[in-house]
């Protein structure tokens, strides 16, 4: 099986998410790192790409140069990852889709719902794959929870409770630190702070595991540090289309919580719980039963989880390998489209542009609701109403 060619925009030296993509794309041998426009500083981007093994003629100074350079090549990249700051995602993703490239875009996929709808339509019209890096959905035990819900093991799902709350912006003395301040400035971050940054990961997990969609929601936003315009804490009540009740808390001032992403799903026959800081375990309690721990790698684990597991029981597979799982699925999807063969259903759980759009619609709904003192609002994108 020949390797696919992969390129990256953003994710330059010192960036937060760049290393996870480089590790992830190359972890399983599906992709060669063939091209990049890695940095807002053209010279730094070219030099860094070459230091990572990209050929000089494919180490580009900016994404437009990369688009022009790759378009005409026989060995053009099969997939481009967009890992630049949020406000650039739409323009770059759309341009690459229109030129016939498959795209993996970082979250949030766009800055507005309209842009999100445009990306979904562009991916449909061009027949290209557009994925969004909701990488927590690719942890083996998260996939196992999805399997448990889909197979009916938990019965009808009554309630889902998701948290993505950490304490890393809790220091009021740090409020003017430029690395922190932009996240609460609408000119830089958009309509929402913590909800758009982290809350959407937790909400995406709630929908991924339940296999359902958010329909309505009610939100309470707070900026607990007065100089912050955008929220640093949000509580969201939501409803899924099959009637499941949802609760979401997302915060940056929760001192003592570290990464802080966890989720519980309560069905009529049992409940499950997963914490990103102990990613290899799911806590499972049957109705009227004792709590047991399901371990990644144990015998009898679902095919959905086994498909994205590599190392034995009790060896954690953390964040970069979750990102790698998105690339494993994408490699299968790209090859299936290229070769006109059916995609293995086990590889079809990667997050698509539709998930990016639904997230954006939810973010806008939380903002509207919070402004209206928590009024319940429609959270569906207009094109899915
Ligand atoms: P960062 O600020 O640490 O790094 C951004 C990188 O992009 C830098 O190397 C910068 O030079 C480069 N860059 C900026 N504009 C560019 C342009 N026009 N062309 C080429 N390169 C450009 O940002 P970070 O934290 O890595 O975030 C990037 C994106 O990844 C954001 O959208 C963020 O929301 C997302 N992210 C996603 C995570 C996840 O769990 N899926 C986790 C962290 C970030």
Coordinates of C-alpha atoms and ligand atoms in Angstrom, one line a residue:
X1 CA 0.0 0.0 0.0
X2 CA 1.6 3.3 -1.1
X3 CA 1.7 6.1 1.4
X4 CA -0.5 9.2 1.0
X5 CA 1.0 12.7 0.8
X6 CA 0.1 15.0 3.6
X7 CA 0.6 18.8 4.1
X8 CA 0.1 21.2 6.9
X9 CA -0.8 24.9 7.3
X10 CA 0.0 26.5 10.6
X11 CA 1.4 24.4 13.5
X12 CA 4.8 26.1 13.3
X13 CA 7.6 25.8 15.8
X14 CA 6.3 26.3 19.3
X15 CA 2.6 26.1 18.4
X16 CA 0.3 24.2 20.7
X17 CA -1.4 21.8 18.3
X18 CA 1.3 21.4 15.6
X19 CA 3.2 18.5 17.3
X20 CA 0.1 16.4 17.9
X21 CA -0.7 16.6 14.1
X22 CA 2.8 15.7 13.1
X23 CA 2.9 12.8 15.5
X24 CA -0.7 11.8 14.6
X25 CA -0.4 11.9 10.8
X26 CA 2.8 9.9 10.8
X27 CA 2.2 7.5 13.6
X28 CA 0.7 4.6 11.6
X29 CA 2.7 5.0 8.4
X30 CA -0.2 6.1 6.2
X31 CA 1.1 9.6 5.4
X32 CA 4.4 11.2 4.3
X33 CA 4.9 14.8 5.5
X34 CA 5.3 16.2 2.0
X35 CA 4.4 19.9 2.1
X36 CA 3.9 22.7 4.6
X37 CA 3.2 26.5 5.1
X38 CA 3.8 26.2 8.8
X39 CA 4.2 29.7 10.1
X40 CA 2.8 33.3 9.8
X41 CA 6.5 34.2 9.3
X42 CA 7.3 32.9 5.8
X43 CA 11.1 32.4 6.4
X44 CA 10.5 30.7 9.8
X45 CA 7.9 28.5 8.2
X46 CA 10.1 27.4 5.3
X47 CA 13.1 26.7 7.5
X48 CA 11.1 24.8 10.1
X49 CA 9.3 22.6 7.4
X50 CA 12.7 21.7 6.0
X51 CA 14.1 20.9 9.4
X52 CA 11.2 18.4 9.7
X53 CA 12.2 16.7 6.4
X54 CA 9.9 18.6 3.9
X55 CA 11.7 19.2 0.5
X56 CA 12.8 22.8 -0.1
X57 CA 10.4 23.2 -3.1
X58 CA 7.5 22.2 -0.9
X59 CA 8.4 24.2 2.1
X60 CA 6.1 27.2 1.3
X61 CA 6.1 30.7 2.7
X62 CA 2.3 31.0 3.0
X63 CA -0.9 28.9 2.2
X64 CA -1.6 30.7 -1.1
X65 CA 1.9 29.7 -2.4
X66 CA 1.2 26.1 -1.2
X67 CA -2.1 26.0 -3.0
X68 CA -0.6 27.1 -6.2
X69 CA 2.5 24.9 -5.8
X70 CA 0.5 21.7 -4.9
X71 CA -2.3 22.1 -7.5
X72 CA -0.1 21.4 -10.5
X73 CA 1.8 18.5 -9.1
X74 CA 1.4 14.8 -10.1
X75 CA 2.2 13.9 -6.5
X76 CA 0.1 16.6 -4.9
X77 CA -0.9 16.2 -1.3
X78 CA -3.8 13.9 -0.6
X79 CA -4.8 15.7 2.6
X80 CA -4.1 19.1 4.1
X81 CA -4.4 20.0 7.8
X82 CA -5.4 23.5 8.7
X83 CA -3.9 24.3 12.1
X84 CA -3.8 28.1 12.0
X85 CA -5.7 30.5 14.3
X86 CA -9.5 30.3 14.1
X87 CA -10.2 33.3 12.0
X88 CA -8.3 31.9 9.0
X89 CA -9.9 28.4 8.9
X90 CA -12.8 29.2 6.6
X91 CA -10.8 30.9 3.9
X92 CA -8.1 28.3 3.8
X93 CA -10.4 25.3 4.0
X94 CA -12.7 26.6 1.3
X95 CA -9.9 27.4 -1.1
X96 CA -8.3 23.9 -0.7
X97 CA -11.6 22.1 -1.0
X98 CA -12.4 24.0 -4.2
X99 CA -9.0 23.1 -5.6
X100 CA -9.9 19.4 -5.1
X101 CA -8.0 18.7 -1.9
X102 CA -9.2 16.8 1.2
X103 CA -9.0 18.9 4.4
X104 CA -8.7 18.2 8.1
X105 CA -9.6 21.5 9.7
X106 CA -8.9 22.4 13.4
X107 CA -11.9 23.4 15.5
X108 CA -13.7 25.7 15.5
X109 CA -14.2 25.0 11.8
X110 CA -15.4 28.6 11.0
X111 CA -16.2 31.8 12.8
X112 CA -19.9 31.9 11.8
X113 CA -22.8 29.6 11.1
X114 CA -23.1 30.9 7.5
X115 CA -19.4 30.0 6.8
X116 CA -20.0 26.6 8.3
X117 CA -22.9 25.9 6.0
X118 CA -20.8 27.1 3.1
X119 CA -18.0 24.6 4.0
X120 CA -20.5 21.7 4.2
X121 CA -22.0 22.6 0.8
X122 CA -18.5 23.1 -0.7
X123 CA -17.4 19.7 0.5
X124 CA -20.6 18.1 -1.0
X125 CA -20.2 20.0 -4.3
X126 CA -16.5 19.1 -4.7
X127 CA -16.8 15.5 -3.5
X128 CA -13.8 16.1 -1.2
X129 CA -13.6 15.0 2.5
X130 CA -13.7 17.8 5.0
X131 CA -13.0 16.6 8.6
X132 CA -12.8 18.6 11.8
X133 CA -10.3 17.7 14.5
X134 CA -12.7 16.7 17.4
X135 CA -10.0 14.4 18.5
X136 CA -11.5 13.4 21.8
X137 CA -14.1 11.4 19.8
X138 CA -11.3 9.2 18.6
X139 CA -10.1 7.9 22.0
X140 CA -10.7 4.2 22.1
X141 CA -12.9 4.2 25.2
X142 CA -15.0 7.1 23.9
X143 CA -15.6 5.0 20.8
X144 CA -16.5 2.1 23.1
X145 CA -19.1 4.3 24.9
X146 CA -20.6 5.1 21.5
X147 CA -20.8 1.4 20.8
X148 CA -22.5 0.8 24.2
X149 CA -25.1 3.4 23.4
X150 CA -25.6 2.2 19.8
X151 CA -25.9 -1.4 20.8
X152 CA -28.6 -0.6 23.3
X153 CA -26.5 -1.8 26.3
X154 CA -27.5 1.3 28.3
X155 CA -31.1 1.4 27.1
X156 CA -32.7 4.7 26.0
X157 CA -30.4 7.6 27.1
X158 CA -32.0 9.8 29.6
X159 CA -29.3 12.3 30.4
X160 CA -25.7 13.3 29.4
X161 CA -23.5 15.5 31.6
X162 CA -20.3 16.9 30.1
X163 CA -17.6 19.1 31.6
X164 CA -14.7 20.8 30.1
X165 CA -13.5 23.0 32.9
X166 CA -9.9 23.8 33.9
X167 CA -8.3 26.5 36.1
X168 CA -5.6 27.8 33.8
X169 CA -7.0 31.3 33.4
X170 CA -8.0 31.7 37.0
X171 CA -5.3 34.2 38.0
X172 CA -6.8 37.7 37.8
X173 CA -3.3 39.1 37.8
X174 CA -2.7 37.3 34.5
X175 CA -5.7 38.9 32.8
X176 CA -3.5 41.3 30.8
X177 CA -1.1 38.6 29.6
X178 CA -1.3 38.8 25.8
X179 CA -1.4 35.0 25.5
X180 CA -4.6 35.0 27.7
X181 CA -6.2 38.3 26.9
X182 CA -7.0 37.6 23.2
X183 CA -9.2 34.7 24.1
X184 CA -11.7 37.0 25.8
X185 CA -11.5 39.8 23.2
X186 CA -14.3 39.6 20.5
X187 CA -12.1 41.1 17.9
X188 CA -9.7 38.2 18.2
X189 CA -11.8 35.3 19.4
X190 CA -15.2 36.0 17.9
X191 CA -18.6 35.8 19.6
X192 CA -17.6 33.4 22.4
X193 CA -14.6 32.7 24.6
X194 CA -14.5 29.4 26.6
X195 CA -17.7 28.0 24.9
X196 CA -16.1 28.2 21.4
X197 CA -12.7 27.1 22.6
X198 CA -13.4 24.2 24.9
X199 CA -17.2 23.8 25.4
X200 CA -17.6 22.7 21.8
X201 CA -15.3 19.7 22.5
X202 CA -17.5 18.5 25.3
X203 CA -20.7 19.1 23.4
X204 CA -19.3 17.3 20.4
X205 CA -18.5 14.3 22.7
X206 CA -22.1 14.3 24.0
X207 CA -23.5 14.1 20.5
X208 CA -20.8 11.6 19.3
X209 CA -21.4 9.2 22.1
X210 CA -25.2 9.3 22.1
X211 CA -25.3 9.4 18.2
X212 CA -27.7 12.3 18.6
X213 CA -27.9 16.0 17.8
X214 CA -28.5 19.1 19.9
X215 CA -31.8 20.7 19.1
X216 CA -32.4 23.4 21.7
X217 CA -30.4 25.0 24.5
X218 CA -30.4 27.5 27.3
X219 CA -27.1 29.1 28.5
X220 CA -25.8 31.2 31.3
X221 CA -22.5 33.0 30.6
X222 CA -20.2 34.7 33.1
X223 CA -17.0 36.7 32.8
X224 CA -15.8 36.2 36.3
X225 CA -12.8 38.5 35.8
X226 CA -14.3 41.9 35.1
X227 CA -11.9 43.0 32.3
X228 CA -12.9 40.0 30.2
X229 CA -15.6 40.8 27.6
X230 CA -16.2 37.2 26.6
X231 CA -17.3 34.4 29.0
X232 CA -14.8 32.5 31.0
X233 CA -17.5 30.3 32.5
X234 CA -20.6 28.9 31.0
X235 CA -23.4 26.5 32.1
X236 CA -25.6 25.2 29.3
X237 CA -28.7 23.1 29.5
X238 CA -29.6 21.4 26.2
X239 CA -31.9 18.8 24.6
X240 CA -31.0 16.2 22.1
X241 CA -33.4 15.2 19.3
X242 CA -34.5 11.9 20.9
X243 CA -35.4 13.7 24.1
X244 CA -32.2 13.2 26.1
X245 CA -31.5 15.9 28.7
X246 CA -28.0 17.5 28.4
X247 CA -25.9 19.5 30.9
X248 CA -22.6 21.2 30.1
X249 CA -20.3 23.1 32.3
X250 CA -17.2 24.7 30.8
X251 CA -14.9 27.1 32.6
X252 CA -11.3 28.4 32.7
X253 CA -11.4 29.5 36.4
X254 CA -11.9 26.1 38.0
X255 CA -8.7 26.1 40.1
X256 CA -7.6 22.5 40.8
X257 CA -9.1 21.0 37.6
X258 CA -6.3 20.3 35.1
X259 CA -7.5 19.3 31.7
X260 CA -11.0 18.9 33.0
X261 CA -12.8 17.1 30.2
X262 CA -15.1 14.4 31.4
X263 CA -18.5 13.0 30.4
X264 CA -21.2 10.8 31.9
X265 CA -24.1 9.2 30.1
X266 CA -27.1 7.9 31.9
X267 CA -29.4 5.4 30.2
X268 CA -32.4 3.5 31.6
X269 CA -30.4 0.3 32.0
X270 CA -27.0 1.8 33.1
X271 CA -24.6 4.6 33.3
X272 CA -21.0 5.2 32.0
X273 CA -18.4 7.7 32.8
X274 CA -15.1 8.7 31.1
X275 CA -12.4 11.2 32.1
X276 CA -9.8 12.4 29.6
X277 CA -7.1 12.2 32.3
X278 CA -7.7 8.4 32.7
X279 CA -8.5 7.7 29.0
X280 CA -8.1 3.9 29.1
X281 CA -11.0 3.3 31.4
X282 CA -14.8 3.6 31.3
X283 CA -16.7 3.3 34.6
X284 CA -19.8 1.3 34.0
X285 CA -22.7 0.7 36.4
X286 CA -25.7 -1.4 35.5
X287 CA -29.1 -0.5 37.0
X288 CA -29.1 -1.8 40.6
X289 CA -25.5 -3.1 40.1
X290 CA -22.0 -2.4 41.3
X291 CA -19.6 -0.2 39.4
X292 CA -17.1 -2.0 37.1
X293 CA -14.2 -0.7 35.1
X294 CA -13.9 -1.5 31.4
X295 CA -10.3 -1.3 30.3
X296 CA -9.0 -0.5 26.9
X297 CA -7.3 -3.6 25.6
X298 CA -9.3 -6.1 27.6
X299 CA -10.8 -9.1 25.8
X300 CA -14.2 -8.6 24.3
X301 CA -13.9 -4.9 23.8
X302 CA -16.0 -3.5 21.0
X303 CA -14.7 -3.5 17.4
X304 CA -15.2 0.3 17.4
X305 CA -12.6 0.6 20.2
X306 CA -10.3 -2.1 19.1
X307 CA -10.1 -0.5 15.6
X308 CA -8.3 2.5 17.2
X309 CA -6.2 0.7 19.9
X310 CA -2.5 -0.2 19.4
X311 CA -0.8 -1.0 22.7
X312 CA -1.8 -3.6 25.4
X313 CA -4.1 -3.3 28.4
X314 CA -3.3 -0.6 31.0
X315 CA -0.9 1.3 28.6
X316 CA -2.6 4.6 28.0
X317 CA -3.1 5.9 24.4
X318 CA -3.3 9.6 24.9
X319 CA -3.9 12.8 23.0
X320 CA -1.4 12.4 20.0
X321 CA -2.6 8.9 19.3
X322 CA -6.3 10.1 19.5
X323 CA -5.3 12.6 16.8
X324 CA -3.6 9.7 15.0
X325 CA -6.9 7.8 15.0
X326 CA -8.5 10.6 13.0
X327 CA -5.7 10.2 10.5
X328 CA -6.1 6.4 10.4
X329 CA -9.8 6.9 9.5
X330 CA -9.0 9.7 7.0
X331 CA -6.4 7.5 5.2
X332 CA -9.0 4.8 4.8
X333 CA -11.7 7.2 3.6
X334 CA -9.3 8.9 1.1
X335 CA -8.2 5.5 -0.3
X336 CA -11.8 4.3 -0.5
X337 CA -12.9 7.4 -2.5
X338 CA -9.8 7.3 -4.7
X339 CA -10.2 3.6 -5.5
X340 CA -14.0 3.5 -5.7
X341 CA -14.1 0.9 -2.9
X342 CA -16.5 0.8 0.1
X343 CA -15.3 2.4 3.3
X344 CA -14.9 0.0 6.2
X345 CA -17.7 1.1 8.6
X346 CA -15.3 0.9 11.5
X347 CA -13.3 3.8 9.8
X348 CA -16.3 6.0 9.3
X349 CA -16.5 7.6 12.8
X350 CA -14.2 10.6 12.1
X351 CA -15.8 14.0 12.7
X352 CA -16.9 15.6 9.5
X353 CA -17.8 19.2 8.4
X354 CA -21.3 18.6 9.6
X355 CA -20.1 18.3 13.1
X356 CA -18.1 21.5 12.7
X357 CA -21.2 23.3 11.5
X358 CA -23.4 21.9 14.3
X359 CA -20.8 23.1 16.8
X360 CA -20.9 26.6 15.4
X361 CA -24.7 26.7 15.5
X362 CA -24.6 25.6 19.1
X363 CA -22.0 28.3 20.0
X364 CA -24.2 31.0 18.4
X365 CA -27.2 29.6 20.2
X366 CA -25.5 29.8 23.6
X367 CA -24.5 33.4 22.9
X368 CA -28.1 34.3 21.9
X369 CA -29.5 32.5 24.9
X370 CA -27.1 34.0 27.4
X371 CA -27.9 37.5 26.1
X372 CA -31.6 36.7 26.6
X373 CA -31.2 35.6 30.2
X374 CA -31.1 31.9 29.4
X375 CA -34.1 31.8 27.0
X376 CA -34.4 28.4 25.2
X377 CA -33.3 28.8 21.6
X378 CA -33.0 26.6 18.5
X379 CA -29.5 25.3 18.3
X380 CA -29.7 23.6 14.8
X381 CA -28.0 25.1 11.8
X382 CA -30.7 26.7 9.5
X383 CA -29.9 24.2 6.7
X384 CA -30.8 21.3 9.1
X385 CA -34.1 22.7 10.5
Ligands
LIG1 P1 -0.7 28.7 18.2 O1 -0.9 30.2 18.3 O2 0.0 28.0 19.3 O3 0.0 28.4 16.8 C1 -0.5 28.8 15.6 C2 0.5 28.5 14.5 O4 0.0 28.9 13.2 C3 1.8 29.3 14.6 O5 2.9 28.5 14.3 C4 1.6 30.4 13.6 O6 2.9 31.0 13.2 C5 0.9 29.7 12.5 N1 0.1 30.6 11.7 C6 -0.7 31.7 12.0 N2 -1.3 32.2 11.0 C7 -0.9 31.5 9.9 C8 -1.1 31.6 8.5 N3 -2.0 32.5 8.0 N4 -0.5 30.7 7.7 C9 0.3 29.8 8.2 N5 0.6 29.6 9.5 C10 0.0 30.5 10.3 O7 -2.2 28.1 18.1 P2 -2.7 26.7 18.5 O8 -3.0 26.7 19.9 O9 -1.8 25.6 18.0 O10 -4.1 26.6 17.7 C11 -4.2 26.5 16.4 C12 -5.6 26.0 16.1 O11 -5.8 24.7 16.7 C13 -6.8 26.8 16.7 O12 -7.8 26.9 15.8 C14 -7.2 26.1 17.9 O13 -8.5 26.3 18.3 C15 -6.9 24.6 17.5 N6 -6.6 23.8 18.6 C16 -7.3 22.6 18.7 C17 -7.0 21.7 19.7 C18 -7.8 20.4 19.8 O14 -7.9 19.8 20.8 N7 -8.3 19.9 18.7 C19 -6.1 22.0 20.8 C20 -5.4 23.2 20.6 C21 -5.6 24.1 19.6

